Each structure stands twice: as C-alpha cells, then as structure tokens.
PDB file of C-alpha atoms in Angstrom:
ATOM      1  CA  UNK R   1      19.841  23.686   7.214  1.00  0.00           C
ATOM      2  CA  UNK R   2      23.347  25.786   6.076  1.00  0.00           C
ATOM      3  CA  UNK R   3      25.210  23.659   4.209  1.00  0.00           C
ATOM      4  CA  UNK R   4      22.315  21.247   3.183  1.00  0.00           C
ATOM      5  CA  UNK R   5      23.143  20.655  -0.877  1.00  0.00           C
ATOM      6  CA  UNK R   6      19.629  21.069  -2.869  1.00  0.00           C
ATOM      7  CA  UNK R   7      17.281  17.973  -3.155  1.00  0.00           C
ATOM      8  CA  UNK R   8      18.897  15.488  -5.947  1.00  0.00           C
ATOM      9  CA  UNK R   9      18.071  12.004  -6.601  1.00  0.00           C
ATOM     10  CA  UNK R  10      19.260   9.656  -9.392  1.00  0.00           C
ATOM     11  CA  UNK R  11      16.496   7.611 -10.784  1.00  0.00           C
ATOM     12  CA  UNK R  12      17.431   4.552  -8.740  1.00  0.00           C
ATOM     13  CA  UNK R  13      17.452   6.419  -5.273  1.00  0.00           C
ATOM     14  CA  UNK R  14      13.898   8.171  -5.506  1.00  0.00           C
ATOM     15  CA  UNK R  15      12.466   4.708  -7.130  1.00  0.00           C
ATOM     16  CA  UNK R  16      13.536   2.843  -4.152  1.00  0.00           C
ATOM     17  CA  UNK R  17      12.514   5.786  -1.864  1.00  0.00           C
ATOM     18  CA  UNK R  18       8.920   5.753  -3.462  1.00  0.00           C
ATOM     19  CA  UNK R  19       8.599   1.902  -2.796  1.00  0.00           C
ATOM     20  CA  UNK R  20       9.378   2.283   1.109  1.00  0.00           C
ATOM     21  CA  UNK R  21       6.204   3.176   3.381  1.00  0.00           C
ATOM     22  CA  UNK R  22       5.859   4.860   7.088  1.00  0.00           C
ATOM     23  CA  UNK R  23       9.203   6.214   8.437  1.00  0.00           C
ATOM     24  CA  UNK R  24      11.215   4.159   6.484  1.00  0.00           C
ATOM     25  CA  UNK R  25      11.068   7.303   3.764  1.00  0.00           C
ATOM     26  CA  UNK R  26      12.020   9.552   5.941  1.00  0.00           C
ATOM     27  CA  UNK R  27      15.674   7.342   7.328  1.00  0.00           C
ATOM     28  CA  UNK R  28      16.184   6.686   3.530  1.00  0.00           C
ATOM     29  CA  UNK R  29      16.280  10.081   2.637  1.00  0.00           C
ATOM     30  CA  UNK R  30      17.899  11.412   5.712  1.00  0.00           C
ATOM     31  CA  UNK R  31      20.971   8.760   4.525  1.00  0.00           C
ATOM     32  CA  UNK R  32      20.862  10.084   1.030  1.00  0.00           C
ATOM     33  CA  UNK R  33      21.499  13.217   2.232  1.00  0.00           C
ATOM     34  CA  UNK R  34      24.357  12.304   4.205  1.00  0.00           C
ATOM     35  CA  UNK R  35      26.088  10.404   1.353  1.00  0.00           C
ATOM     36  CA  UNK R  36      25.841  13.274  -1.249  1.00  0.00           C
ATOM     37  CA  UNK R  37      27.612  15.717   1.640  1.00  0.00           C
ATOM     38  CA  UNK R  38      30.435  13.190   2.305  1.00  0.00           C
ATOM     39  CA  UNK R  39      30.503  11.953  -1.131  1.00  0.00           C
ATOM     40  CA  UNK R  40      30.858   8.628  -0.892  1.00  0.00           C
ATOM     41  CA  UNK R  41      29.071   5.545  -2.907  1.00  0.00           C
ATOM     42  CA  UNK R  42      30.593   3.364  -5.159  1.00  0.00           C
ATOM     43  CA  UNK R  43      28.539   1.297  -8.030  1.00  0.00           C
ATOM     44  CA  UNK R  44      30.005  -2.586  -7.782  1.00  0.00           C
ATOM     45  CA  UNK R  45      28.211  -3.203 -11.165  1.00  0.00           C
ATOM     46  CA  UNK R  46      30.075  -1.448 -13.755  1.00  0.00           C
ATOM     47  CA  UNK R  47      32.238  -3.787 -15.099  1.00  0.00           C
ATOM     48  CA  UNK R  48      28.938  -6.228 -15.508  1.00  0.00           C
ATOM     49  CA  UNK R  49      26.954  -3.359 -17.592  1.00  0.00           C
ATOM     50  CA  UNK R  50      30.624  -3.077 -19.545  1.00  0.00           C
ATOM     51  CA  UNK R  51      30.689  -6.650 -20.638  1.00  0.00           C
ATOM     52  CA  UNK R  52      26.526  -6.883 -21.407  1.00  0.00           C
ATOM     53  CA  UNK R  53      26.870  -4.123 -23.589  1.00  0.00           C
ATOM     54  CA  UNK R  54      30.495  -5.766 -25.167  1.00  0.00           C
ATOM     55  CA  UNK R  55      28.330  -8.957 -25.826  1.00  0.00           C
ATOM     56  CA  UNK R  56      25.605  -7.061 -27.673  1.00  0.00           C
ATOM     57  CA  UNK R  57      28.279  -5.065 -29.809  1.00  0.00           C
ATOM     58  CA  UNK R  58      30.658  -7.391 -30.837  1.00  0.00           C
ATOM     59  CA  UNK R  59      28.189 -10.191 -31.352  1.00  0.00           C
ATOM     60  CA  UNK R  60      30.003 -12.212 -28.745  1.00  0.00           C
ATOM     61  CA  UNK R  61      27.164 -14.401 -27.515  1.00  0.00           C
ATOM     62  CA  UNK R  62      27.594 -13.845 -23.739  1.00  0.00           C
ATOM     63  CA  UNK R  63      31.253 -14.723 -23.232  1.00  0.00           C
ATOM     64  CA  UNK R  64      32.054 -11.534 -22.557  1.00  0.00           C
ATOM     65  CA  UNK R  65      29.537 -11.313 -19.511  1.00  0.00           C
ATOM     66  CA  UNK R  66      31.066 -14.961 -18.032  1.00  0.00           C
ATOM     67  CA  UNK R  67      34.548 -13.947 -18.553  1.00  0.00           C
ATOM     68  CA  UNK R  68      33.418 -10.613 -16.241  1.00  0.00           C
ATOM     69  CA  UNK R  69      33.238 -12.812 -13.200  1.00  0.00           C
ATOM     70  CA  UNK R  70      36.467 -13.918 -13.323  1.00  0.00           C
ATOM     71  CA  UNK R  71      37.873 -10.832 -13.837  1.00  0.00           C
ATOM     72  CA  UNK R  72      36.305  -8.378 -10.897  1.00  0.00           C
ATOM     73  CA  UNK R  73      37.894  -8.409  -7.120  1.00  0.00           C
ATOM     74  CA  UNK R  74      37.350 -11.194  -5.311  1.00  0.00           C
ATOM     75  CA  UNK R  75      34.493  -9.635  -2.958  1.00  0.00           C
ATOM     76  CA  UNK R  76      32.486  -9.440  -5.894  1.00  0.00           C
ATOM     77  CA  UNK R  77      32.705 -12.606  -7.546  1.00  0.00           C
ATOM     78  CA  UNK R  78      30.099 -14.014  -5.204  1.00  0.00           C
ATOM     79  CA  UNK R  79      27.815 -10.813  -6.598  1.00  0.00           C
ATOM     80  CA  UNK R  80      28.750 -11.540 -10.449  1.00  0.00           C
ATOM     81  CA  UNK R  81      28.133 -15.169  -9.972  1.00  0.00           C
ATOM     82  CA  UNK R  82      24.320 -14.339  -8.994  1.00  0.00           C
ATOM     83  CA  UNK R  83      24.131 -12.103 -11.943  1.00  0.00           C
ATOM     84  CA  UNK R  84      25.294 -13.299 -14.502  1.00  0.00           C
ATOM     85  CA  UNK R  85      22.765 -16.318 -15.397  1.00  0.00           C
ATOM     86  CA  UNK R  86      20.289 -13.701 -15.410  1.00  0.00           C
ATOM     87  CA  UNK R  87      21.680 -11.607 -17.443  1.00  0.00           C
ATOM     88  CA  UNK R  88      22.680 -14.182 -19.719  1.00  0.00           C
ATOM     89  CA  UNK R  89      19.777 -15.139 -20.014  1.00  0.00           C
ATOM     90  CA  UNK R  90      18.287 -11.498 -20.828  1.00  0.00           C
ATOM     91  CA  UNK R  91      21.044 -11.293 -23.452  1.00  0.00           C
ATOM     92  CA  UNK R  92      19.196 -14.051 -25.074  1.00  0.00           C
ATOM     93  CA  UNK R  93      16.115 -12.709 -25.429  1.00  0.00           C
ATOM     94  CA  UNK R  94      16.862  -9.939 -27.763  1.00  0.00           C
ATOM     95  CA  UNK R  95      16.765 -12.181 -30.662  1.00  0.00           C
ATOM     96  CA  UNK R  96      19.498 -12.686 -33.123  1.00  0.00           C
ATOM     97  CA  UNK R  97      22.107 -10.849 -32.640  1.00  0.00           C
ATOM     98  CA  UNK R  98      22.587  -9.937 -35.979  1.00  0.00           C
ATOM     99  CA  UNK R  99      19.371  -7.835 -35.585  1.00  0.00           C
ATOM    100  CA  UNK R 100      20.549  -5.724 -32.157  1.00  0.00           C
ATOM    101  CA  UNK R 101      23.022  -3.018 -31.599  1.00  0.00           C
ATOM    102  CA  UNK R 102      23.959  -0.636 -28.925  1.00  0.00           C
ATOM    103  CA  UNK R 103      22.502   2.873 -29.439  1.00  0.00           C
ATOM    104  CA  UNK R 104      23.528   6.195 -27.565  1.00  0.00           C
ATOM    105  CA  UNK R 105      21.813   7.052 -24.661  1.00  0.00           C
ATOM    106  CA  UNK R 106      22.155  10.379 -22.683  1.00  0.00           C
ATOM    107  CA  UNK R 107      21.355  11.226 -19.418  1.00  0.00           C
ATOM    108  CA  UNK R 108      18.415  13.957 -18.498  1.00  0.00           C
ATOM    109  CA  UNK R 109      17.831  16.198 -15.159  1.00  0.00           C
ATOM    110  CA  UNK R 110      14.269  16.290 -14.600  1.00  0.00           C
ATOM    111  CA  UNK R 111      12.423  18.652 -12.109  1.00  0.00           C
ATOM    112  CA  UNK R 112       9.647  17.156 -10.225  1.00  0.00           C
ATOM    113  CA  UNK R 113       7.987  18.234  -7.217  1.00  0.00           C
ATOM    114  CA  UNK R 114      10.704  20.539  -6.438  1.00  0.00           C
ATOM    115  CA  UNK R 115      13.325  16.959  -6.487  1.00  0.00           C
ATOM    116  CA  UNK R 116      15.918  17.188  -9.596  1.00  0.00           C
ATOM    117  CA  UNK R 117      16.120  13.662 -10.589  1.00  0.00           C
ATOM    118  CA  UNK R 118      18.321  12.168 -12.880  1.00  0.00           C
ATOM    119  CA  UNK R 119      16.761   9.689 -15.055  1.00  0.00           C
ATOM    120  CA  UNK R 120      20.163   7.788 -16.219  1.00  0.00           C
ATOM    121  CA  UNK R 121      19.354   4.518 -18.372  1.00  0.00           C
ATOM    122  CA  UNK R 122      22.324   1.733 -18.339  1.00  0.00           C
ATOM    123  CA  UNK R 123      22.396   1.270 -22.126  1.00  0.00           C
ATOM    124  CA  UNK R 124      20.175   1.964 -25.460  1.00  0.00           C
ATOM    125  CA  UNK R 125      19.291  -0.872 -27.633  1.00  0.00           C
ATOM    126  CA  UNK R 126      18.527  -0.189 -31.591  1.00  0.00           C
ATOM    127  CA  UNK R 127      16.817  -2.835 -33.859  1.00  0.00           C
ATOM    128  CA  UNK R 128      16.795  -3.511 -37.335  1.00  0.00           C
ATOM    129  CA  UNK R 129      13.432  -3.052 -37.516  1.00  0.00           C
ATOM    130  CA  UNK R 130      13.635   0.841 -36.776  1.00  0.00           C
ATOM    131  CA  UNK R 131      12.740   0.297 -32.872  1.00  0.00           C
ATOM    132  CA  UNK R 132      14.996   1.617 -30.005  1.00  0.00           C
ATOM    133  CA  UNK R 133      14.814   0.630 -26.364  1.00  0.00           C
ATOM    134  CA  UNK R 134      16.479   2.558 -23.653  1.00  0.00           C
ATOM    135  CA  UNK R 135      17.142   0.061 -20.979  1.00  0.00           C
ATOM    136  CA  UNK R 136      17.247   0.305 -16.754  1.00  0.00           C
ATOM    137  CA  UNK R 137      18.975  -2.757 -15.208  1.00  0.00           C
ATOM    138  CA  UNK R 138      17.682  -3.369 -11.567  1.00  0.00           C
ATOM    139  CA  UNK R 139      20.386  -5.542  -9.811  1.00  0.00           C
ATOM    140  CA  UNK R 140      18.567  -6.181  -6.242  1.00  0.00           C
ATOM    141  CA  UNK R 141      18.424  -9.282  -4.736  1.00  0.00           C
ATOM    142  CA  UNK R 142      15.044  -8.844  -4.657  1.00  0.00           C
ATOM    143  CA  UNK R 143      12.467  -8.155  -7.491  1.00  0.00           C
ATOM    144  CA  UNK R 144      11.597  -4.454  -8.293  1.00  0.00           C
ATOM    145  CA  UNK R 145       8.278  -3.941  -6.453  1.00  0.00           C
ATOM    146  CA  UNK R 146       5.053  -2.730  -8.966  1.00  0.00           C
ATOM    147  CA  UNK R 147       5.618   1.237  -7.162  1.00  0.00           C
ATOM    148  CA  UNK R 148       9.660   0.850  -8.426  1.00  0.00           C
ATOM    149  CA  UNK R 149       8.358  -0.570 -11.795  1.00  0.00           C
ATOM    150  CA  UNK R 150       5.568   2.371 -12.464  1.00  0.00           C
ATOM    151  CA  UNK R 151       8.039   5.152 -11.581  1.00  0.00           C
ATOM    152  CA  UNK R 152      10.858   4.031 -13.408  1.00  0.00           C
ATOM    153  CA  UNK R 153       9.124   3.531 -16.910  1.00  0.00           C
ATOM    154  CA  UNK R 154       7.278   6.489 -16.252  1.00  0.00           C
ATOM    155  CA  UNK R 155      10.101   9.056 -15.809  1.00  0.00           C
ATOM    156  CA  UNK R 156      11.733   7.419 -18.723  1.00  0.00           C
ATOM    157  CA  UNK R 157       9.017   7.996 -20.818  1.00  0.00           C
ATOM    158  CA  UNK R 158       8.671  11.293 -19.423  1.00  0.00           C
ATOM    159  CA  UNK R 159      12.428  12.442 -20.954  1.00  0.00           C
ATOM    160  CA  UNK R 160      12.453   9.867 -22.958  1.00  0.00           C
ATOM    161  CA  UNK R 161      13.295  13.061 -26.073  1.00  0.00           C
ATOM    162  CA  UNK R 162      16.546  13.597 -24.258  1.00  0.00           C
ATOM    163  CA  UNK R 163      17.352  10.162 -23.303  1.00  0.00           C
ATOM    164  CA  UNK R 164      16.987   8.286 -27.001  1.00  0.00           C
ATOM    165  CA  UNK R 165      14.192   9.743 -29.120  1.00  0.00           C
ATOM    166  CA  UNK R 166      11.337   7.416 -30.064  1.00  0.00           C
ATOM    167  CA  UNK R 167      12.868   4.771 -27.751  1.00  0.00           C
ATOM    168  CA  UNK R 168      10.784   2.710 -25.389  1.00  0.00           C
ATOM    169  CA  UNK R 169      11.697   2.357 -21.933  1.00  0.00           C
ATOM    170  CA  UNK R 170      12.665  -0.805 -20.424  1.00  0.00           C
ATOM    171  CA  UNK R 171      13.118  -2.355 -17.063  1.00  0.00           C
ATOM    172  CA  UNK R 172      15.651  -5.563 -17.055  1.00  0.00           C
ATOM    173  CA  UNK R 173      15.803  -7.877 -13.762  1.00  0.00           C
ATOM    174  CA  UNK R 174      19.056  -8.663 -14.470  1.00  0.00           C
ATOM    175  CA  UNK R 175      18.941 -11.639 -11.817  1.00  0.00           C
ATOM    176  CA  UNK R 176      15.882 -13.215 -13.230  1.00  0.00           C
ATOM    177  CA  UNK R 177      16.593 -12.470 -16.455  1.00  0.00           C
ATOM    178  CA  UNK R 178      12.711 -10.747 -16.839  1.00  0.00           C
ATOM    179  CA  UNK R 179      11.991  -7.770 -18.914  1.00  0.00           C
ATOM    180  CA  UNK R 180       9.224  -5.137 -17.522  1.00  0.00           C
ATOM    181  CA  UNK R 181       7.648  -2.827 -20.239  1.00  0.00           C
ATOM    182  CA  UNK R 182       5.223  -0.003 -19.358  1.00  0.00           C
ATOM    183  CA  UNK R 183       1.575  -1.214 -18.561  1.00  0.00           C
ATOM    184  CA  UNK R 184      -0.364  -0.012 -21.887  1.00  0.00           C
ATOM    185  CA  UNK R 185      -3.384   0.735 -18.820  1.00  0.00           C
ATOM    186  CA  UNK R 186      -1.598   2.725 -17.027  1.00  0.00           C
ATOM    187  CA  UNK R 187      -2.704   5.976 -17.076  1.00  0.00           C
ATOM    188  CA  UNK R 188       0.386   8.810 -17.353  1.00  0.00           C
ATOM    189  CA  UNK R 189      -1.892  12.271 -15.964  1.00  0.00           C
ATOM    190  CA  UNK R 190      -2.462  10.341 -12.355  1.00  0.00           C
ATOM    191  CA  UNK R 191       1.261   8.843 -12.342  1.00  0.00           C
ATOM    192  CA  UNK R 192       2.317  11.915 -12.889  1.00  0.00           C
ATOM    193  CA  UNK R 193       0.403  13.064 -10.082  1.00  0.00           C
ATOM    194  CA  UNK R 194       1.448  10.392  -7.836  1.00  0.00           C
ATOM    195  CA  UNK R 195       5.022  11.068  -8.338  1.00  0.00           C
ATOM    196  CA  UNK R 196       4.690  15.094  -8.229  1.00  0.00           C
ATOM    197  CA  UNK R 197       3.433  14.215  -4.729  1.00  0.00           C
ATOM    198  CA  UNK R 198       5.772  11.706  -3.755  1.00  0.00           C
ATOM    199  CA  UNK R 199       8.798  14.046  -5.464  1.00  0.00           C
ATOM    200  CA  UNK R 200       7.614  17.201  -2.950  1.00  0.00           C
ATOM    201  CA  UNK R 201       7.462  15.000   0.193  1.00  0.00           C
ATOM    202  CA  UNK R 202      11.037  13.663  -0.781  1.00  0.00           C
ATOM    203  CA  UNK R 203      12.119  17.281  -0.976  1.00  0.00           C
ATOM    204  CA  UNK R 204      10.614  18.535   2.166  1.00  0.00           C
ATOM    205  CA  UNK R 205      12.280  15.236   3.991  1.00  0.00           C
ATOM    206  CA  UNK R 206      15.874  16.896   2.354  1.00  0.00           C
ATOM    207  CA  UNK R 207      15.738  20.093   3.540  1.00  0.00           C
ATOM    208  CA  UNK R 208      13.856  19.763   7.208  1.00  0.00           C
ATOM    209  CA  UNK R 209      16.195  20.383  10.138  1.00  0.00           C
ATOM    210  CA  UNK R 210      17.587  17.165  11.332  1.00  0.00           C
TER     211      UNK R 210
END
C-alpha cells in the first residue's frame, strides 16, 4: 500500500503480537500500523522507570519509587498505586544496595524475518561481583505469558553485544514483583526459528492491502 511506512516493531509490540493466536494477530498489527502513520502513543510509565532507577543510584531504599505516586497526574495515580508494591518489592531483591548500580544500556535495531525490531531494555544493572543485567520491565495487568517471556529474553540475548556486553537479560513483573531469567533448556537455533517465522508473518500482515 503507498504510503504504508516499512514493518517496525519495538520489542514490546511484536512480544505481545507473538502471544496473540487466530485473527487476533492480524487486528493487532493492522492497529500498529495505524498508530506509527498517525503517530500517536504515549508511555504512562516513565516517571515510574525514572524513580526505580533513582532508588538504585542514590541508594535511596525505595522512597523515591513511593514519592512517584504522589507526584504523576491524577489519572495515573490509580496505575502507580498498583505498581509500585511490586516494584518495591523487586527493588528489594537485588541485594544490598551497596553492591548494585545502574549501568548504560543502549538500544539495538534488529532485522528478523524481514520485521526491524527494536530491542530497547528499561535499565542496566552492574554488580560488584563483575555481573551485569540488562533489565525489561513488563507493566500489564496481567502476567507475561511463557510465548512473551521466550521472545523477550531471546532477542535480548540475541543483541545483547550492543545492548550491555556480557550482560544477562532479564524480565521484571513489575506488579508482582517476580524476576524471569532465560530457561537454561531452552534451546536458541529453534527459537530463533520460531521467531524468524513469526517476524515474516508480522511483516506480511504490515504491508497486505487493507
């Protein structure tokens, strides 16, 4: 279709995308499209990811994440106040925070299937003991299903030497508080496969003639 910008997703939309089923991938593409050619979307989480990420720095012990809800609009207080016991309760589960600091994280375009994705982590994590995590939050009211979970780790792993060399990925429920690490089972060559396919059908959806 003229007009049609190429097939993009961010890490979040084509891990959501690849746990839908049926026709369901084919409507949440379809509205992907439409949102990157009007250009709209707005992330209501920043200012949560902000104050995590003050807390871990500054050694602040999670006051910075409580003060957050009390400082966003109204209309989100009711989102912050689900959030934030989880991700206080993350925030504890690094360990001392002596131990923990923030590390830099950068972004990476990945080609897959003919889809650019960009794999995107919210923060990088660096501990004393020479290991580095580079860290997804998934903010959903409901759990990341196991497809979300595979893909995710796996495309961080797989640009993991852009996004923080030597890092592990990482998965954080923020409203649970739970931490997701990759499966040491898993096996990379057929995920890889898996998500080649799932990348090409999630291309083809982009550009077909509505």
């Amino acid at each position: 279709m003229t007009g049609t910008p190429p097939p993009y997703a961010t890490l979040l939309a084509f891990t959501r995308y690849v746990g839908r089923t049926g026709p369901r991938k084919a409507t949440f593409v379809s509205g992907l499209r439409r949102q990157r050619e009007s250009g709209s979307g707005f992330n209501p989480h920043g200012t949560l990811v902000k104050a995590l990420k003050a807390d871990i720095q500054f050694r602040t012990g999670g006051s910075q994440l409580t003060a957050a809800v009390d400082q966003v609009r109204p209309r989100w207080r009711p989102l912050y106040e689900a959030l934030t016991p989880g991700a206080l309760a993350y925030l504890g589960t690094l360990g001392d925070p002596a131990t923990v600091g923030l590390a830099q994280t950068r972004d990476a375009l990945g080609v897959l299937g003919g889809l650019s994705i960009k794999v995107n982590p919210h923060l990088g994590l660096r501990y004393d003991d020479g290991r580095a995590e580079a860290v997804r939050l998934h903010f959903d009211p409901d759990p990341p299903t196991d497809e979300a979970l595979l893909a995710t780790l796996h495309l961080m792993s797989r640009h993991m030497p852009q996004v923080l060399p030597h890092a592990d990925p990482v998965v954080v429920d923020v409203r649970r508080g739970t931490v997701h690490r990759p499966d040491p089972s898993s096996k990379p060559a057929e995920v890889e496969r898996w998500l080649t396919g799932e990348a090409a059908a999630f291309a083809a959806m982009w550009t077909a003639v509505a």
